mmCIF file of C-alpha atoms in Angstrom:
data_model
loop_
_atom_site.group_PDB
_atom_site.id
_atom_site.type_symbol
_atom_site.label_atom_id
_atom_site.label_comp_id
_atom_site.label_asym_id
_atom_site.label_seq_id
_atom_site.Cartn_x
_atom_site.Cartn_y
_atom_site.Cartn_z
ATOM 1 C CA MET A 1 3.239 -107.445 17.893
ATOM 2 C CA SER A 2 2.036 -105.021 15.224
ATOM 3 C CA VAL A 3 0.697 -101.491 16.937
ATOM 4 C CA SER A 4 -1.197 -99.795 13.506
ATOM 5 C CA LYS A 5 -0.934 -95.676 13.212
ATOM 6 C CA PRO A 6 -3.472 -93.512 13.232
ATOM 7 C CA PRO A 7 -4.113 -91.641 10.370
ATOM 8 C CA PRO A 8 -3.052 -88.352 10.129
ATOM 9 C CA PRO A 9 -5.423 -85.184 10.690
ATOM 10 C CA PRO A 10 -7.125 -83.672 8.061
ATOM 11 C CA SER A 11 -5.328 -80.530 6.473
ATOM 12 C CA THR A 12 -7.264 -77.166 8.266
ATOM 13 C CA SER A 13 -7.983 -74.027 6.394
ATOM 14 C CA HIS A 14 -9.735 -70.673 6.356
ATOM 15 C CA LEU A 15 -12.010 -71.833 3.588
ATOM 16 C CA ALA A 16 -13.045 -75.172 4.246
ATOM 17 C CA ILE A 17 -13.607 -77.216 0.843
ATOM 18 C CA PRO A 18 -17.583 -79.059 1.681
ATOM 19 C CA PRO A 19 -16.758 -83.312 -0.009
ATOM 20 C CA SER A 20 -17.926 -83.508 -3.522
ATOM 21 C CA SER A 21 -21.093 -84.857 -4.208
ATOM 22 C CA ALA A 22 -19.916 -86.469 -6.914
ATOM 23 C CA SER A 23 -17.098 -89.165 -5.341
ATOM 24 C CA THR A 24 -17.921 -92.760 -6.515
ATOM 25 C CA PRO A 25 -19.115 -95.375 -3.802
ATOM 26 C CA SER A 26 -16.230 -97.435 -5.146
ATOM 27 C CA SER A 27 -13.435 -95.177 -4.280
ATOM 28 C CA SER A 28 -14.834 -95.048 -0.566
ATOM 29 C CA ALA A 29 -14.941 -99.155 -0.312
ATOM 30 C CA SER A 30 -11.937 -99.134 -1.811
ATOM 31 C CA SER A 31 -10.027 -96.956 1.139
ATOM 32 C CA PRO A 32 -8.553 -99.393 3.749
ATOM 33 C CA SER A 33 -8.542 -96.820 6.508
ATOM 34 C CA ALA A 34 -12.873 -96.321 6.089
ATOM 35 C CA THR A 35 -14.520 -97.413 8.839
ATOM 36 C CA PRO A 36 -17.962 -96.172 10.408
ATOM 37 C CA HIS A 37 -16.469 -94.339 13.185
ATOM 38 C CA SER A 38 -14.035 -92.312 10.860
ATOM 39 C CA ILE A 39 -13.646 -88.648 11.913
ATOM 40 C CA ALA A 40 -15.905 -86.094 10.542
ATOM 41 C CA PRO A 41 -13.896 -83.092 8.766
ATOM 42 C CA PRO A 42 -14.563 -79.507 11.001
ATOM 43 C CA PRO A 43 -16.886 -76.698 9.804
ATOM 44 C CA PRO A 44 -15.713 -73.426 7.448
ATOM 45 C CA SER A 45 -14.640 -71.006 9.816
ATOM 46 C CA PRO A 46 -15.294 -67.145 9.049
ATOM 47 C CA VAL A 47 -13.170 -65.084 6.840
ATOM 48 C CA LYS A 48 -10.793 -62.760 9.076
ATOM 49 C CA ILE A 49 -10.507 -58.872 9.136
ATOM 50 C CA SER A 50 -8.953 -56.041 11.093
ATOM 51 C CA MET A 51 -10.175 -54.241 14.032
ATOM 52 C CA GLN A 52 -10.265 -51.389 12.329
ATOM 53 C CA GLU A 53 -12.595 -52.847 9.743
ATOM 54 C CA HIS A 54 -14.223 -54.851 13.009
ATOM 55 C CA PHE A 55 -15.443 -51.137 14.498
ATOM 56 C CA ALA A 56 -16.043 -49.288 11.484
ATOM 57 C CA ILE A 57 -18.361 -51.943 10.132
ATOM 58 C CA ASN A 58 -20.150 -51.396 13.695
ATOM 59 C CA VAL A 59 -20.040 -47.390 13.664
ATOM 60 C CA CYS A 60 -19.793 -46.263 10.190
ATOM 61 C CA PRO A 61 -22.711 -47.148 8.201
ATOM 62 C CA GLY A 62 -21.164 -45.360 4.901
ATOM 63 C CA PRO A 63 -17.803 -46.453 3.498
ATOM 64 C CA ILE A 64 -14.636 -46.824 5.670
ATOM 65 C CA LEU A 65 -12.482 -43.294 5.617
ATOM 66 C CA PRO A 66 -9.003 -43.289 6.489
ATOM 67 C CA ILE A 67 -7.822 -41.843 10.054
ATOM 68 C CA PRO A 68 -5.838 -38.579 9.437
ATOM 69 C CA GLN A 69 -2.839 -39.491 10.799
ATOM 70 C CA ILE A 70 -0.253 -36.881 12.945
ATOM 71 C CA SER A 71 2.444 -37.984 9.766
ATOM 72 C CA ASP A 72 0.291 -36.682 7.193
ATOM 73 C CA PHE A 73 0.431 -32.745 8.509
ATOM 74 C CA PHE A 74 4.219 -33.272 8.794
ATOM 75 C CA PRO A 75 5.210 -34.175 4.835
ATOM 76 C CA ARG A 76 8.674 -33.960 5.315
ATOM 77 C CA PHE A 77 9.060 -37.489 8.324
ATOM 78 C CA HIS A 78 8.062 -39.264 5.435
ATOM 79 C CA ASP A 79 10.229 -41.209 2.623
ATOM 80 C CA TYR A 80 7.788 -40.379 -0.356
ATOM 81 C CA PRO A 81 6.171 -37.222 -1.527
ATOM 82 C CA CYS A 82 2.592 -37.072 0.419
ATOM 83 C CA THR A 83 -0.142 -34.300 0.051
ATOM 84 C CA PRO A 84 -1.644 -33.005 3.151
ATOM 85 C CA PRO A 85 -5.187 -33.794 4.114
ATOM 86 C CA PRO A 86 -7.266 -31.047 3.015
ATOM 87 C CA PRO A 87 -8.970 -29.232 5.558
ATOM 88 C CA ARG A 88 -12.028 -30.020 7.621
ATOM 89 C CA GLU A 89 -15.088 -28.158 7.200
ATOM 90 C CA LYS A 90 -16.202 -25.225 9.853
ATOM 91 C CA LYS A 91 -18.702 -26.421 11.896
ATOM 92 C CA ILE A 92 -21.820 -23.639 12.059
ATOM 93 C CA LEU A 93 -22.921 -23.105 15.518
ATOM 94 C CA LYS A 94 -26.308 -24.249 16.517
ATOM 95 C CA GLU A 95 -28.054 -21.021 16.950
ATOM 96 C CA GLU A 96 -29.391 -19.911 20.484
ATOM 97 C CA THR A 97 -32.988 -19.644 21.618
ATOM 98 C CA PHE A 98 -34.542 -16.754 22.643
ATOM 99 C CA ASN A 99 -37.727 -16.902 24.210
ATOM 100 C CA GLY A 100 -38.282 -20.700 24.253
ATOM 101 C CA GLU A 101 -38.105 -19.934 20.383
ATOM 102 C CA THR A 102 -35.215 -21.150 18.257
ATOM 103 C CA GLY A 103 -34.424 -19.072 15.598
ATOM 104 C CA GLY A 104 -33.965 -15.892 17.676
ATOM 105 C CA GLY A 105 -37.613 -15.957 18.006
ATOM 106 C CA TYR A 106 -37.766 -14.236 14.861
ATOM 107 C CA LYS A 107 -41.005 -15.291 12.551
ATOM 108 C CA ASP A 108 -40.034 -13.695 9.610
ATOM 109 C CA GLY A 109 -38.244 -16.248 7.311
ATOM 110 C CA GLU A 110 -36.292 -13.074 6.066
ATOM 111 C CA ARG A 111 -35.035 -11.515 9.036
ATOM 112 C CA ARG A 112 -33.906 -14.943 10.169
ATOM 113 C CA GLY A 113 -31.878 -15.859 7.240
ATOM 114 C CA GLU A 114 -29.771 -12.400 7.159
ATOM 115 C CA ASN A 115 -29.133 -13.191 11.357
ATOM 116 C CA GLU A 116 -27.344 -17.080 9.723
ATOM 117 C CA GLY A 117 -25.083 -14.645 7.257
ATOM 118 C CA ASP A 118 -24.062 -12.038 10.022
ATOM 119 C CA ARG A 119 -23.730 -15.047 11.941
ATOM 120 C CA GLU A 120 -21.929 -16.813 9.865
ATOM 121 C CA GLU A 121 -19.297 -13.937 9.147
ATOM 122 C CA LEU A 122 -18.617 -13.147 12.564
ATOM 123 C CA ILE A 123 -17.726 -17.168 12.963
ATOM 124 C CA ASP A 124 -14.683 -16.251 9.921
ATOM 125 C CA SER A 125 -14.274 -12.435 11.190
ATOM 126 C CA ASP A 126 -11.075 -11.422 11.721
ATOM 127 C CA ASP A 127 -9.338 -8.959 14.865
ATOM 128 C CA ASP A 128 -10.294 -5.669 12.701
ATOM 129 C CA ASP A 129 -13.776 -6.371 12.666
ATOM 130 C CA THR A 130 -14.651 -7.510 16.094
ATOM 131 C CA TYR A 131 -16.454 -4.952 18.496
ATOM 132 C CA LEU A 132 -14.138 -2.365 19.981
ATOM 133 C CA GLY A 133 -16.592 -0.534 22.203
ATOM 134 C CA THR A 134 -17.876 2.725 22.539
ATOM 135 C CA LEU A 135 -16.851 6.099 23.696
ATOM 136 C CA GLU A 136 -19.023 9.135 25.338
ATOM 137 C CA PHE A 137 -17.955 12.854 24.652
ATOM 138 C CA SER A 138 -19.334 15.613 23.882
ATOM 139 C CA LEU A 139 -18.177 19.433 22.630
ATOM 140 C CA LEU A 140 -18.692 22.781 23.442
ATOM 141 C CA PHE A 141 -17.207 25.927 21.357
ATOM 142 C CA ASP A 142 -16.577 29.253 22.538
ATOM 143 C CA GLN A 143 -16.159 31.585 20.346
ATOM 144 C CA GLU A 144 -15.904 34.412 22.530
ATOM 145 C CA ASN A 145 -12.937 33.088 24.183
ATOM 146 C CA ASN A 146 -11.655 31.320 21.220
ATOM 147 C CA CYS A 147 -11.916 27.641 23.198
ATOM 148 C CA LEU A 148 -13.186 24.339 21.905
ATOM 149 C CA HIS A 149 -14.129 22.306 25.302
ATOM 150 C CA CYS A 150 -14.103 18.612 24.879
ATOM 151 C CA THR A 151 -15.587 16.588 28.100
ATOM 152 C CA ILE A 152 -14.283 12.580 28.033
ATOM 153 C CA HIS A 153 -17.254 11.084 29.691
ATOM 154 C CA LYS A 154 -16.581 7.226 29.744
ATOM 155 C CA ALA A 155 -15.682 4.231 27.570
ATOM 156 C CA LYS A 156 -18.084 0.704 27.628
ATOM 157 C CA GLY A 157 -17.218 -2.539 26.388
ATOM 158 C CA LEU A 158 -13.842 -1.813 24.959
ATOM 159 C CA LYS A 159 -11.857 -4.426 23.360
ATOM 160 C CA ALA A 160 -9.675 -6.095 25.820
ATOM 161 C CA MET A 161 -5.849 -5.561 25.212
ATOM 162 C CA ASP A 162 -4.196 -6.970 28.407
ATOM 163 C CA SER A 163 -3.215 -10.888 29.294
ATOM 164 C CA ASN A 164 -5.582 -10.620 32.582
ATOM 165 C CA GLY A 165 -8.911 -9.700 29.752
ATOM 166 C CA LEU A 166 -8.735 -6.063 31.312
ATOM 167 C CA ALA A 167 -7.272 -3.164 29.743
ATOM 168 C CA ASP A 168 -5.542 0.534 30.752
ATOM 169 C CA PRO A 169 -7.604 2.705 28.756
ATOM 170 C CA TYR A 170 -6.972 6.635 28.085
ATOM 171 C CA VAL A 171 -8.200 8.714 25.505
ATOM 172 C CA LYS A 172 -6.174 10.696 23.204
ATOM 173 C CA LEU A 173 -7.650 14.118 20.731
ATOM 174 C CA HIS A 174 -5.737 15.136 17.933
ATOM 175 C CA LEU A 175 -7.039 17.839 15.361
ATOM 176 C CA LEU A 176 -6.652 17.133 11.608
ATOM 177 C CA PRO A 177 -4.743 18.563 9.771
ATOM 178 C CA GLY A 178 -1.496 18.759 12.082
ATOM 179 C CA ALA A 179 0.744 16.010 12.838
ATOM 180 C CA SER A 180 2.144 18.549 15.744
ATOM 181 C CA LYS A 181 2.045 17.637 19.325
ATOM 182 C CA ALA A 182 0.735 20.897 19.893
ATOM 183 C CA ASN A 183 -2.830 19.684 18.562
ATOM 184 C CA LYS A 184 -2.705 16.633 20.831
ATOM 185 C CA LEU A 185 -4.489 16.140 24.419
ATOM 186 C CA ARG A 186 -4.909 13.071 26.549
ATOM 187 C CA THR A 187 -6.836 12.191 29.460
ATOM 188 C CA LYS A 188 -5.223 9.866 32.512
ATOM 189 C CA THR A 189 -4.972 6.820 32.781
ATOM 190 C CA LEU A 190 -7.704 4.309 34.382
ATOM 191 C CA LYS A 191 -6.168 0.569 35.492
ATOM 192 C CA ASN A 192 -7.622 -2.746 34.721
ATOM 193 C CA THR A 193 -11.320 -1.963 32.708
ATOM 194 C CA LEU A 194 -13.213 -2.719 30.405
ATOM 195 C CA ASN A 195 -15.250 0.326 31.393
ATOM 196 C CA PRO A 196 -13.556 3.342 32.210
ATOM 197 C CA VAL A 197 -15.572 6.501 33.627
ATOM 198 C CA TRP A 198 -13.253 9.368 32.927
ATOM 199 C CA ASN A 199 -15.360 12.876 33.156
ATOM 200 C CA GLU A 200 -12.642 14.717 32.285
ATOM 201 C CA THR A 201 -12.413 18.136 30.102
ATOM 202 C CA LEU A 202 -9.832 18.882 27.557
ATOM 203 C CA VAL A 203 -9.381 22.500 26.543
ATOM 204 C CA TYR A 204 -7.793 23.639 23.125
ATOM 205 C CA HIS A 205 -6.987 27.177 22.738
ATOM 206 C CA GLY A 206 -6.751 29.569 20.311
ATOM 207 C CA ILE A 207 -9.667 27.906 17.817
ATOM 208 C CA THR A 208 -10.902 30.332 15.840
ATOM 209 C CA ALA A 209 -14.499 30.748 13.648
ATOM 210 C CA ALA A 210 -12.230 29.486 10.397
ATOM 211 C CA ASP A 211 -10.538 26.923 12.408
ATOM 212 C CA MET A 212 -14.704 25.093 12.887
ATOM 213 C CA THR A 213 -15.062 25.186 9.494
ATOM 214 C CA THR A 214 -11.244 23.361 8.683
ATOM 215 C CA LYS A 215 -10.713 21.311 11.508
ATOM 216 C CA THR A 216 -11.734 17.742 12.023
ATOM 217 C CA LEU A 217 -11.178 16.010 15.611
ATOM 218 C CA ARG A 218 -9.839 12.756 16.355
ATOM 219 C CA LEU A 219 -10.428 10.699 19.643
ATOM 220 C CA CYS A 220 -8.545 7.443 19.998
ATOM 221 C CA VAL A 221 -8.743 4.958 22.439
ATOM 222 C CA CYS A 222 -5.561 3.373 23.288
ATOM 223 C CA ASP A 223 -4.279 0.450 25.785
ATOM 224 C CA MET A 224 -1.504 1.923 28.318
ATOM 225 C CA ASP A 225 1.655 -0.522 28.322
ATOM 226 C CA ARG A 226 4.232 0.366 30.773
ATOM 227 C CA LEU A 227 7.322 -2.710 29.195
ATOM 228 C CA GLY A 228 5.734 -1.854 25.568
ATOM 229 C CA ARG A 229 4.429 0.535 22.851
ATOM 230 C CA ASN A 230 1.398 1.384 24.064
ATOM 231 C CA GLU A 231 -1.174 -0.200 21.491
ATOM 232 C CA PHE A 232 -4.482 1.439 19.880
ATOM 233 C CA ILE A 233 -8.340 0.115 20.639
ATOM 234 C CA GLY A 234 -10.462 2.218 18.159
ATOM 235 C CA GLU A 235 -10.770 5.897 17.157
ATOM 236 C CA VAL A 236 -13.938 8.065 16.098
ATOM 237 C CA ARG A 237 -14.199 11.405 14.061
ATOM 238 C CA VAL A 238 -15.606 14.411 14.039
ATOM 239 C CA ALA A 239 -15.898 17.064 11.828
ATOM 240 C CA LEU A 240 -16.250 20.651 13.564
ATOM 241 C CA LYS A 241 -18.069 22.023 11.049
ATOM 242 C CA LYS A 242 -21.123 20.126 12.644
ATOM 243 C CA LEU A 243 -20.687 22.254 15.736
ATOM 244 C CA LYS A 244 -22.597 24.522 16.705
ATOM 245 C CA GLU A 245 -21.944 28.018 18.408
ATOM 246 C CA GLY A 246 -22.213 27.754 22.188
ATOM 247 C CA GLU A 247 -24.201 24.803 21.885
ATOM 248 C CA SER A 248 -23.302 21.706 24.003
ATOM 249 C CA LYS A 249 -23.386 18.830 21.872
ATOM 250 C CA ARG A 250 -23.167 15.230 23.001
ATOM 251 C CA TYR A 251 -22.102 11.592 21.144
ATOM 252 C CA ASN A 252 -21.960 8.211 21.767
ATOM 253 C CA MET A 253 -20.226 6.783 18.746
ATOM 254 C CA GLY A 254 -18.854 2.861 17.975
ATOM 255 C CA LEU A 255 -14.697 2.925 17.538
ATOM 256 C CA GLU A 256 -13.428 1.921 14.453
ATOM 257 C CA ARG A 257 -9.976 0.990 12.931
ATOM 258 C CA ILE A 258 -9.672 4.306 10.356
ATOM 259 C CA ALA A 259 -6.304 3.667 8.088
ATOM 260 C CA GLN A 260 -5.484 6.366 6.713
ATOM 261 C CA ASN A 261 -5.009 6.270 2.750
ATOM 262 C CA LYS A 262 -3.203 8.274 0.143
ATOM 263 C CA GLU A 263 -6.820 10.161 -0.527
ATOM 264 C CA THR A 264 -6.373 11.438 2.929
ATOM 265 C CA ASN A 265 -2.901 11.946 2.620
ATOM 266 C CA ASN A 266 -3.758 14.350 -0.487
ATOM 267 C CA GLN A 267 -6.136 15.689 1.811
ATOM 268 C CA THR A 268 -3.764 16.912 3.239
ATOM 269 C CA GLN A 269 -1.527 18.320 1.504
ATOM 270 C CA GLU A 270 -3.573 20.120 -0.780
ATOM 271 C CA GLN A 271 -4.582 22.372 2.555
ATOM 272 C CA GLY A 272 -1.199 22.681 3.426
ATOM 273 C CA ALA A 273 -0.820 26.470 1.734
ATOM 274 C CA LEU A 274 -3.549 26.800 4.203
ATOM 275 C CA VAL A 275 -2.072 25.223 7.346
ATOM 276 C CA ALA A 276 1.505 26.819 6.453
ATOM 277 C CA GLU A 277 1.263 29.632 8.959
ATOM 278 C CA GLU A 278 -0.934 28.156 11.282
ATOM 279 C CA GLU A 279 1.832 25.595 12.071
ATOM 280 C CA ARG A 280 4.082 28.270 13.684
ATOM 281 C CA GLY A 281 0.894 28.820 16.527
ATOM 282 C CA ARG A 282 -0.774 31.637 17.543
ATOM 283 C CA ILE A 283 -0.295 33.532 20.423
ATOM 284 C CA LEU A 284 -2.994 35.659 22.494
ATOM 285 C CA VAL A 285 -2.429 39.168 23.541
ATOM 286 C CA SER A 286 -3.941 41.828 25.019
ATOM 287 C CA LEU A 287 -3.966 45.863 25.200
ATOM 288 C CA CYS A 288 -4.936 48.119 27.524
ATOM 289 C CA TYR A 289 -3.975 51.651 27.822
ATOM 290 C CA ASN A 290 -4.111 53.468 30.801
ATOM 291 C CA THR A 291 -5.328 57.356 30.760
ATOM 292 C CA GLU A 292 -3.887 58.118 34.584
ATOM 293 C CA LYS A 293 -1.016 56.532 33.887
ATOM 294 C CA GLY A 294 -0.097 57.581 30.476
ATOM 295 C CA CYS A 295 1.322 53.878 29.791
ATOM 296 C CA LEU A 296 0.850 51.076 27.476
ATOM 297 C CA LEU A 297 -0.196 47.813 28.813
ATOM 298 C CA VAL A 298 0.802 45.096 27.017
ATOM 299 C CA GLY A 299 0.223 41.466 28.860
ATOM 300 C CA ILE A 300 0.884 38.293 27.060
ATOM 301 C CA ILE A 301 -1.258 35.558 27.935
ATOM 302 C CA ARG A 302 -0.619 32.233 26.313
ATOM 303 C CA CYS A 303 0.543 30.827 23.502
ATOM 304 C CA ALA A 304 -0.372 27.326 21.169
ATOM 305 C CA HIS A 305 -0.011 24.853 19.241
ATOM 306 C CA LEU A 306 3.577 26.115 18.652
ATOM 307 C CA ALA A 307 5.956 24.336 16.413
ATOM 308 C CA ALA A 308 8.343 21.834 18.160
ATOM 309 C CA MET A 309 11.765 22.999 17.708
ATOM 310 C CA ASP A 310 13.775 20.798 19.476
ATOM 311 C CA SER A 311 14.414 17.064 18.999
ATOM 312 C CA ASN A 312 11.635 15.816 21.536
ATOM 313 C CA GLY A 313 8.927 17.244 19.868
ATOM 314 C CA TYR A 314 8.458 20.096 22.187
ATOM 315 C CA SER A 315 10.059 23.770 22.823
ATOM 316 C CA ASP A 316 11.263 26.179 25.764
ATOM 317 C CA PRO A 317 9.409 28.925 24.398
ATOM 318 C CA PHE A 318 9.401 32.608 26.383
ATOM 319 C CA VAL A 319 8.505 36.018 24.697
ATOM 320 C CA LYS A 320 10.373 39.129 23.251
ATOM 321 C CA ILE A 321 8.167 42.175 22.963
ATOM 322 C CA VAL A 322 9.823 45.766 21.172
ATOM 323 C CA LEU A 323 8.278 48.618 20.703
ATOM 324 C CA GLN A 324 9.349 50.191 18.115
ATOM 325 C CA PRO A 325 10.998 53.186 16.985
ATOM 326 C CA ASP A 326 13.257 52.096 20.123
ATOM 327 C CA MET A 327 13.239 53.475 22.976
ATOM 328 C CA GLY A 328 16.460 51.875 24.399
ATOM 329 C CA LYS A 329 16.325 49.053 27.308
ATOM 330 C CA LYS A 330 12.645 50.907 28.385
ATOM 331 C CA SER A 331 11.576 49.182 25.139
ATOM 332 C CA LYS A 332 12.240 45.633 25.492
ATOM 333 C CA TYR A 333 11.314 43.453 27.783
ATOM 334 C CA LYS A 334 11.177 38.989 27.498
ATOM 335 C CA THR A 335 9.106 37.032 29.648
ATOM 336 C CA SER A 336 10.039 34.116 31.453
ATOM 337 C CA VAL A 337 10.904 30.812 29.936
ATOM 338 C CA LYS A 338 8.440 27.455 30.053
ATOM 339 C CA LYS A 339 10.522 24.007 29.850
ATOM 340 C CA LYS A 340 9.251 21.473 27.229
ATOM 341 C CA THR A 341 5.848 23.002 26.239
ATOM 342 C CA LEU A 342 3.474 24.166 23.192
ATOM 343 C CA ASN A 343 1.189 25.116 24.907
ATOM 344 C CA PRO A 344 2.725 28.091 26.909
ATOM 345 C CA GLU A 345 0.369 29.603 29.744
ATOM 346 C CA PHE A 346 2.041 32.681 30.429
ATOM 347 C CA ASN A 347 0.078 35.589 31.939
ATOM 348 C CA GLU A 348 2.550 38.611 32.416
ATOM 349 C CA GLU A 349 1.625 41.847 31.582
ATOM 350 C CA PHE A 350 4.631 44.643 30.615
ATOM 351 C CA SER A 351 3.962 48.559 30.938
ATOM 352 C CA TYR A 352 5.191 51.211 27.905
ATOM 353 C CA GLU A 353 5.402 54.847 29.480
ATOM 354 C CA VAL A 354 4.185 56.893 26.023
ATOM 355 C CA SER A 355 1.664 59.433 24.681
ATOM 356 C CA LEU A 356 -1.646 58.421 22.887
ATOM 357 C CA ASP A 357 -0.054 60.660 19.847
ATOM 358 C CA GLN A 358 3.216 58.827 20.023
ATOM 359 C CA LEU A 359 1.546 55.612 20.563
ATOM 360 C CA ALA A 360 -0.354 56.084 17.257
ATOM 361 C CA LYS A 361 2.658 56.363 15.265
ATOM 362 C CA LYS A 362 4.538 53.193 16.689
ATOM 363 C CA THR A 363 4.315 49.761 16.287
ATOM 364 C CA LEU A 364 4.606 46.841 18.730
ATOM 365 C CA GLU A 365 6.649 43.282 17.761
ATOM 366 C CA ILE A 366 5.510 40.564 19.400
ATOM 367 C CA THR A 367 8.099 37.193 18.473
ATOM 368 C CA VAL A 368 8.633 33.562 20.310
ATOM 369 C CA TRP A 369 11.206 31.526 20.327
ATOM 370 C CA ASP A 370 12.848 28.945 21.534
ATOM 371 C CA TYR A 371 15.044 28.886 24.472
ATOM 372 C CA ASP A 372 18.321 26.777 24.385
ATOM 373 C CA LEU A 373 21.263 26.025 26.318
ATOM 374 C CA GLY A 374 24.703 27.319 25.491
ATOM 375 C CA MET A 375 23.533 27.828 21.569
ATOM 376 C CA SER A 376 21.054 30.120 19.697
ATOM 377 C CA ASN A 377 17.762 30.506 20.397
ATOM 378 C CA ASP A 378 15.375 29.301 17.326
ATOM 379 C CA PHE A 379 12.968 31.492 16.371
ATOM 380 C CA ILE A 380 9.494 30.328 16.111
ATOM 381 C CA GLY A 381 7.471 33.036 15.453
ATOM 382 C CA GLY A 382 6.162 36.604 15.359
ATOM 383 C CA VAL A 383 3.594 39.535 14.530
ATOM 384 C CA GLU A 384 3.265 43.110 14.382
ATOM 385 C CA LEU A 385 0.639 45.029 15.650
ATOM 386 C CA GLY A 386 0.576 49.130 14.720
ATOM 387 C CA ILE A 387 -0.823 51.526 12.352
ATOM 388 C CA ASN A 388 1.118 49.682 9.032
ATOM 389 C CA ALA A 389 -0.245 46.346 9.914
ATOM 390 C CA SER A 390 -3.062 45.331 8.729
ATOM 391 C CA GLY A 391 -6.621 42.721 9.318
ATOM 392 C CA GLN A 392 -7.326 41.704 12.579
ATOM 393 C CA ARG A 393 -3.619 42.783 13.778
ATOM 394 C CA LEU A 394 -4.563 46.659 12.553
ATOM 395 C CA ARG A 395 -7.997 45.858 14.701
ATOM 396 C CA HIS A 396 -6.658 44.803 17.591
ATOM 397 C CA TRP A 397 -4.641 48.135 17.753
ATOM 398 C CA PHE A 398 -7.466 50.376 16.605
ATOM 399 C CA GLU A 399 -9.426 49.052 18.985
ATOM 400 C CA CYS A 400 -6.416 49.767 22.311
ATOM 401 C CA LEU A 401 -6.215 53.184 20.868
ATOM 402 C CA LYS A 402 -10.178 53.803 20.802
ATOM 403 C CA ASN A 403 -11.290 52.180 24.049
ATOM 404 C CA LYS A 404 -9.408 53.262 26.622
ATOM 405 C CA GLY A 405 -9.074 52.116 29.740
ATOM 406 C CA LYS A 406 -10.367 48.767 28.550
ATOM 407 C CA LYS A 407 -8.482 45.669 27.845
ATOM 408 C CA VAL A 408 -8.749 44.413 24.257
ATOM 409 C CA GLU A 409 -7.469 40.624 23.758
ATOM 410 C CA TYR A 410 -7.302 39.090 20.485
ATOM 411 C CA TRP A 411 -5.664 35.895 19.417
ATOM 412 C CA HIS A 412 -2.665 36.273 16.283
ATOM 413 C CA THR A 413 -1.167 33.738 14.330
ATOM 414 C CA LEU A 414 2.365 33.847 14.337
ATOM 415 C CA THR A 415 4.262 34.161 11.163
ATOM 416 C CA GLN A 416 7.867 34.916 9.621
ATOM 417 C CA GLN A 417 7.786 39.201 10.837
ATOM 418 C CA GLY A 418 9.822 39.430 13.462
ATOM 419 C CA ALA A 419 12.749 37.511 12.159
ATOM 420 C CA PRO A 420 16.219 37.791 12.327
ATOM 421 C CA SER A 421 18.657 38.599 9.546
ATOM 422 C CA SER A 422 21.239 35.522 11.438
ATOM 423 C CA ASP A 423 20.157 32.661 13.477
ATOM 424 C CA LYS A 424 21.643 34.975 16.896
ATOM 425 C CA PRO A 425 18.959 37.313 17.853
ATOM 426 C CA ASP A 426 20.303 41.188 18.109
#
């Protein structure tokens, strides 16, 4: 008994070839396996595509773009050179609606275009161009007492400087030109606020009308940092020549980041000749001749903007006064020492028993020194009042002799007058 083998199954492929219409009937008839119940060939199968192409076709109507991989941004992980992908374009934020209308509620097309340009600049702006806040303060110049009153009211909308989104702001004042610590004053520090209210008045003593024409007041807002260096937030500058005498002027100015350039430094150097004498400081002296007691009363009230003589940027000043020609120990006096200050306040008075006729022939020598423990004291500056003086020093002396019994006060600029020939004073 013989068993016939079934015919082998037809070969399958991705693309099924349809039977040729050109086949002859003789070939089919000659085949021994051709029967009416023969198996038909399978239908053609579709073309196979990847899953990425499948989703790209269904989602993106355009061309298929390669998906950037993390390795594209780190070429060192490639075995072959690879260029990083181009940066993606920044998306422009949609305009906010204002009063139910888009475009900020502006009906004018030009105004709207300017607003769009400003918005793009804000998106790409750096920290230096961001809003830093405003500072509100007022200034008053008292020419009679030679004082400049600076009242710091408040600040609003300061830039956050700490990790908690707040700041510890304070205001520092500085008279320009001049780099001495004597020209710097500062307010108290307020903790954890971006809208501080100080209402604090700082006073510059010894400011004359000539200073008001040449000086500029710089107000800096800083953030105090206990663990590191204090951070600068912004500053404003006011030319004092715009301030009228006896008039209190209120300011509300936006903070800026002003970089000092070479031109500013050159202007400061050009004014150095005029400021050279002022770098030593000034002293406020009062003179009064008491006719009843027959004596001259000399008052050492205060000093301002003294030169720094110590390494810490300050001095330990005291004042010596001598009535020349020397009358012995009765003609020499010395004030107390004020520690670590460039604006000392003494308010001490000394008396010289001398007749009015002899006083007209004498000279009062006033010198300011820096006290050094165990070392020779440093000379800061001096001034001489008498018949041989000139300018304001001579005017002060004449007014004292003319107005008997009246206290006359004058600010004097310290100079090299009275400087010793050696480092150690007499």
